[in-house]
Amino acid sequence: MTSDPSPRRGRQGIAERRLLARSLPDLPPGDAQLIERFLDATWAETGLSPASRDSYRRDLAGFARWRASDGALLAASAADLSGYLAWRVRVGYSPRSSARLLSALRGFYAWCMRQRLRVDDPTTLLGSPTLPRLLPK
């Protein structure tokens, strides 16, 4: 990505991020199939809720679209993942959203290793974003 808008929160920031996400290339078919296989297996193993499935699908597809090549998910390196997370910070995604993305990526690459699609996990050394502390109710 060559130019990034300044990070903004709120409605205007959300609208800008949606437009930016829509401007990314289409999801490569091979990656779309791989994402569906992962989600089906995760649903069967853990009973992943429909809302979580949709979120994981969007998050994984967003990364694959950002990489813009078929097979992007399987070929991704730790540097690619770090670059994508940094890009998300620059365009204003919240730490909580990035934490959910990281959860999806960790689950995906753990599944890839169990399926022998990869021999390593590029998420191993990635730290979790610092989340704001919530006040007690």
Steps between C-alpha positions, in 0.01 A plus 500: 500500500649831401290765671320461829244741639561635847351279771154603616251349736123537494250488216712689248801275570288187460367623165853577379626155605208332321578691180866410533415132556273501195782640287717193568520233226245218494558197720695238303292181449762268652510706818119517514481119489770465765319744732175302463677171574652653814166645615316172441763307697500756782121495519502119517774492767396789723147601405613847388199734501367638169606854600855383578514307171400813309757710685778246443402475132516880458830524688674221307360621168619854579854378551494287183362793299765733645771256386331490157619165367346154485652281768578808708380341823717191473805696384479773765800573719519659844618819326186497280278465807686777683468723194126441482452569870704821467292606201181443702634721779587776250150498349331513840386150592451458876727281713201277578439443127868416449488259796207316337693489170801355680277236661366403156851486353635291790213253468541485123875432507466243780241321285733524195775331700266222615395448137867498394443796270782688674799393705518821704268751664574861399292632791720351773707809569224757446398680817142585581393864481456681830129520574350779708394396847128491558351656809303269729123525471 
